[in-house]
mmCIF file of C-alpha atoms in Angstrom:
data_model
loop_
_atom_site.group_PDB
_atom_site.id
_atom_site.type_symbol
_atom_site.label_atom_id
_atom_site.label_comp_id
_atom_site.label_asym_id
_atom_site.label_seq_id
_atom_site.Cartn_x
_atom_site.Cartn_y
_atom_site.Cartn_z
ATOM 1 C CA UNK A 278 8.569 -15.275 -1.662
ATOM 2 C CA UNK A 279 9.274 -14.555 2.154
ATOM 3 C CA UNK A 280 10.134 -10.484 0.920
ATOM 4 C CA UNK A 281 8.031 -8.414 3.403
ATOM 5 C CA UNK A 282 8.017 -5.709 0.620
ATOM 6 C CA UNK A 283 5.942 -5.652 -2.647
ATOM 7 C CA UNK A 284 6.000 -2.844 -5.285
ATOM 8 C CA UNK A 285 2.916 -2.821 -7.595
ATOM 9 C CA UNK A 286 3.733 -1.510 -10.850
ATOM 10 C CA UNK A 287 0.960 -0.855 -13.723
ATOM 11 C CA UNK A 288 -0.415 1.628 -16.541
ATOM 12 C CA UNK A 289 -2.640 4.342 -15.386
ATOM 13 C CA UNK A 290 -6.137 2.981 -14.670
ATOM 14 C CA UNK A 291 -5.174 -0.590 -14.673
ATOM 15 C CA UNK A 292 -6.741 -1.393 -11.654
ATOM 16 C CA UNK A 293 -4.145 -1.445 -9.094
ATOM 17 C CA UNK A 294 -5.957 0.571 -6.534
ATOM 18 C CA UNK A 295 -8.760 -1.987 -6.808
ATOM 19 C CA UNK A 296 -6.744 -4.770 -6.785
ATOM 20 C CA UNK A 297 -5.635 -3.412 -3.297
ATOM 21 C CA UNK A 298 -9.067 -2.763 -1.963
ATOM 22 C CA UNK A 299 -10.459 -5.868 -3.276
ATOM 23 C CA UNK A 300 -7.327 -7.525 -1.857
ATOM 24 C CA UNK A 301 -7.708 -5.475 1.537
ATOM 25 C CA UNK A 302 -11.918 -6.577 1.470
ATOM 26 C CA UNK A 303 -11.010 -10.478 0.922
ATOM 27 C CA UNK A 304 -8.811 -10.072 3.976
ATOM 28 C CA UNK A 305 -10.634 -8.402 6.314
ATOM 29 C CA UNK A 306 -13.792 -10.290 6.325
ATOM 30 C CA UNK A 307 -12.226 -13.975 5.026
ATOM 31 C CA UNK A 308 -12.178 -16.943 7.780
ATOM 32 C CA UNK A 309 -8.307 -16.579 8.113
ATOM 33 C CA UNK A 310 -8.402 -12.834 8.814
ATOM 34 C CA UNK A 311 -5.286 -10.387 8.015
ATOM 35 C CA UNK A 312 -5.116 -6.721 9.198
ATOM 36 C CA UNK A 313 -4.830 -4.839 6.090
ATOM 37 C CA UNK A 314 -4.411 -0.838 6.311
ATOM 38 C CA UNK A 315 -4.779 1.277 3.196
ATOM 39 C CA UNK A 316 -3.628 4.848 2.922
ATOM 40 C CA UNK A 317 -3.545 6.798 -0.575
ATOM 41 C CA UNK A 318 -0.211 8.994 -1.356
ATOM 42 C CA UNK A 319 -2.530 11.314 -3.048
ATOM 43 C CA UNK A 320 -4.028 12.560 0.113
ATOM 44 C CA UNK A 321 -0.995 13.610 2.061
ATOM 45 C CA UNK A 322 -0.557 16.686 3.308
ATOM 46 C CA UNK A 323 3.145 16.552 4.792
ATOM 47 C CA UNK A 324 6.212 14.892 4.338
ATOM 48 C CA UNK A 325 6.202 13.004 7.660
ATOM 49 C CA UNK A 326 4.684 9.623 6.515
ATOM 50 C CA UNK A 327 3.913 8.086 10.155
ATOM 51 C CA UNK A 328 2.240 11.267 11.192
ATOM 52 C CA UNK A 329 0.557 10.882 7.633
ATOM 53 C CA UNK A 330 -0.317 7.211 8.422
ATOM 54 C CA UNK A 331 -2.085 8.256 11.810
ATOM 55 C CA UNK A 332 -4.238 11.246 10.335
ATOM 56 C CA UNK A 333 -5.308 9.369 7.794
ATOM 57 C CA UNK A 334 -6.578 6.512 9.847
ATOM 58 C CA UNK A 335 -7.949 9.671 12.094
ATOM 59 C CA UNK A 336 -6.332 7.631 15.160
ATOM 60 C CA UNK A 337 -4.182 10.143 16.390
ATOM 61 C CA UNK A 338 -6.006 10.169 19.944
ATOM 62 C CA UNK A 339 -4.528 6.643 19.868
ATOM 63 C CA UNK A 340 -0.894 6.846 18.603
ATOM 64 C CA UNK A 341 0.853 9.915 18.996
ATOM 65 C CA UNK A 342 3.942 8.533 17.691
ATOM 66 C CA UNK A 343 5.185 5.719 14.881
ATOM 67 C CA UNK A 344 6.751 3.333 17.804
ATOM 68 C CA UNK A 345 2.911 2.841 19.314
ATOM 69 C CA UNK A 346 1.388 2.050 15.902
ATOM 70 C CA UNK A 347 4.004 0.073 14.700
ATOM 71 C CA UNK A 348 3.524 -2.023 17.949
ATOM 72 C CA UNK A 349 0.075 -2.592 17.669
ATOM 73 C CA UNK A 350 -0.016 -2.774 13.760
ATOM 74 C CA UNK A 351 3.022 -5.844 14.567
ATOM 75 C CA UNK A 352 0.759 -6.912 17.614
ATOM 76 C CA UNK A 353 -2.627 -7.457 15.171
ATOM 77 C CA UNK A 354 -0.212 -9.476 12.803
ATOM 78 C CA UNK A 355 0.960 -11.770 15.501
ATOM 79 C CA UNK A 356 -2.122 -12.555 16.966
ATOM 80 C CA UNK A 357 -3.572 -13.743 13.809
ATOM 81 C CA UNK A 358 -0.497 -15.625 12.894
ATOM 82 C CA UNK A 359 0.353 -13.548 9.328
ATOM 83 C CA UNK A 360 1.831 -10.320 8.711
ATOM 84 C CA UNK A 361 -0.578 -7.433 8.914
ATOM 85 C CA UNK A 362 0.112 -5.378 5.639
ATOM 86 C CA UNK A 363 0.244 -1.784 5.335
ATOM 87 C CA UNK A 364 -0.730 -0.742 1.744
ATOM 88 C CA UNK A 365 0.436 2.661 0.667
ATOM 89 C CA UNK A 366 -1.438 3.306 -2.774
ATOM 90 C CA UNK A 367 -0.015 5.758 -5.891
ATOM 91 C CA UNK A 368 2.982 6.829 -4.667
ATOM 92 C CA UNK A 369 3.558 9.099 -7.975
ATOM 93 C CA UNK A 370 0.076 10.650 -6.947
ATOM 94 C CA UNK A 371 1.673 12.397 -3.824
ATOM 95 C CA UNK A 372 1.224 16.144 -4.157
ATOM 96 C CA UNK A 373 4.226 17.722 -6.088
ATOM 97 C CA UNK A 374 5.356 19.442 -2.577
ATOM 98 C CA UNK A 375 5.907 16.006 -1.073
ATOM 99 C CA UNK A 376 6.611 13.882 -3.824
ATOM 100 C CA UNK A 377 10.485 13.821 -2.706
ATOM 101 C CA UNK A 378 9.290 12.024 0.481
ATOM 102 C CA UNK A 379 9.956 8.796 -1.066
ATOM 103 C CA UNK A 380 13.043 9.207 -2.307
ATOM 104 C CA UNK A 381 13.957 10.619 1.098
ATOM 105 C CA UNK A 382 12.018 8.508 3.462
ATOM 106 C CA UNK A 383 11.565 5.065 1.944
ATOM 107 C CA UNK A 384 15.141 3.520 2.996
ATOM 108 C CA UNK A 385 14.065 4.397 6.608
ATOM 109 C CA UNK A 386 10.903 3.438 6.174
ATOM 110 C CA UNK A 387 11.715 -0.151 5.117
ATOM 111 C CA UNK A 388 14.074 0.045 7.674
ATOM 112 C CA UNK A 389 11.679 0.641 10.855
ATOM 113 C CA UNK A 390 9.219 -2.020 8.932
ATOM 114 C CA UNK A 391 11.809 -4.691 8.984
ATOM 115 C CA UNK A 392 12.169 -4.713 13.149
ATOM 116 C CA UNK A 393 8.439 -6.041 13.161
ATOM 117 C CA UNK A 394 7.924 -9.472 11.949
ATOM 118 C CA UNK A 395 4.686 -9.298 11.590
ATOM 119 C CA UNK A 396 4.282 -6.293 9.116
ATOM 120 C CA UNK A 397 4.571 -6.165 5.435
ATOM 121 C CA UNK A 398 4.161 -3.368 3.405
ATOM 122 C CA UNK A 399 2.622 -2.938 -0.196
ATOM 123 C CA UNK A 400 3.158 0.038 -2.465
ATOM 124 C CA UNK A 401 1.909 0.755 -6.054
ATOM 125 C CA UNK A 402 3.368 3.415 -8.502
ATOM 126 C CA UNK A 403 2.065 4.009 -11.695
ATOM 127 C CA UNK A 404 4.713 2.181 -14.382
ATOM 128 C CA UNK A 405 7.169 4.744 -15.812
ATOM 129 C CA UNK A 406 7.070 6.850 -12.673
ATOM 130 C CA UNK A 407 9.093 4.525 -10.388
ATOM 131 C CA UNK A 408 12.222 6.179 -11.040
ATOM 132 C CA UNK A 409 10.988 9.177 -10.481
ATOM 133 C CA UNK A 410 9.361 8.474 -7.300
ATOM 134 C CA UNK A 411 11.719 6.129 -5.798
ATOM 135 C CA UNK A 412 15.526 5.396 -6.080
ATOM 136 C CA UNK A 413 16.984 2.079 -7.678
ATOM 137 C CA UNK A 414 18.262 1.146 -4.380
ATOM 138 C CA UNK A 415 15.135 1.341 -2.852
ATOM 139 C CA UNK A 416 13.409 -0.421 -5.792
ATOM 140 C CA UNK A 417 15.904 -3.247 -5.197
ATOM 141 C CA UNK A 418 13.877 -3.623 -1.580
ATOM 142 C CA UNK A 419 10.783 -5.160 -2.770
ATOM 143 C CA UNK A 420 9.397 -8.129 -4.967
ATOM 144 C CA UNK A 421 8.027 -6.072 -7.958
ATOM 145 C CA UNK A 422 5.008 -7.217 -9.441
ATOM 146 C CA UNK A 423 3.431 -5.867 -12.684
ATOM 147 C CA UNK A 424 -0.568 -5.490 -13.393
ATOM 148 C CA UNK A 425 -1.763 -5.583 -16.326
ATOM 149 C CA UNK A 426 -5.355 -5.363 -15.394
ATOM 150 C CA UNK A 427 -7.803 -6.249 -17.763
ATOM 151 C CA UNK A 428 -5.792 -6.805 -20.960
ATOM 152 C CA UNK A 429 -7.756 -9.244 -23.215
ATOM 153 C CA UNK A 430 -10.479 -9.476 -20.345
ATOM 154 C CA UNK A 431 -12.439 -6.201 -21.058
ATOM 155 C CA UNK A 432 -15.549 -8.196 -22.616
ATOM 156 C CA UNK A 433 -15.442 -10.540 -19.817
ATOM 157 C CA UNK A 434 -15.719 -7.984 -17.356
ATOM 158 C CA UNK A 435 -17.803 -6.007 -18.924
ATOM 159 C CA UNK A 436 -20.657 -8.587 -19.628
ATOM 160 C CA UNK A 437 -20.091 -9.785 -15.955
ATOM 161 C CA UNK A 438 -20.601 -6.189 -14.890
ATOM 162 C CA UNK A 439 -23.743 -5.906 -16.760
ATOM 163 C CA UNK A 440 -25.040 -9.176 -15.254
ATOM 164 C CA UNK A 441 -24.431 -7.898 -12.098
ATOM 165 C CA UNK A 442 -26.153 -4.610 -12.220
ATOM 166 C CA UNK A 443 -29.109 -6.360 -14.115
ATOM 167 C CA UNK A 444 -28.570 -5.302 -17.750
#
């Protein structure tokens, strides 16, 4: 799909964060480099989405408004002939006092990102929390993927891990 918006769903502990981090590492270190930014919803300390992105990335000296940040993220995607990926992990883990941020602001965030052809947005939400965190109209803007994790592969994964650490 050419939809620049991805919603990753999965049960608690299924590895959604790990999947995003592995993907980012792969894209940031491969010959076909793709810019990736990951922020974690559980670290949000305000209801201002773009200010939180800037704060989590510790780039407030470089970007003091969202347009500057979006221009930079977009230009990096364009430079590498791809879409830069902005990942927000675990929307359901946003501190309680800011959990409404997503229902109140996600439409605006999506609209803003749509203005930049070299930016995509991926978010993760624990299964059964998506209706609490995002509205059905927001949900429909995203391609949805369910991450089942290591279901039925526990022994293979455990064996691989034990060999890797020399046990």
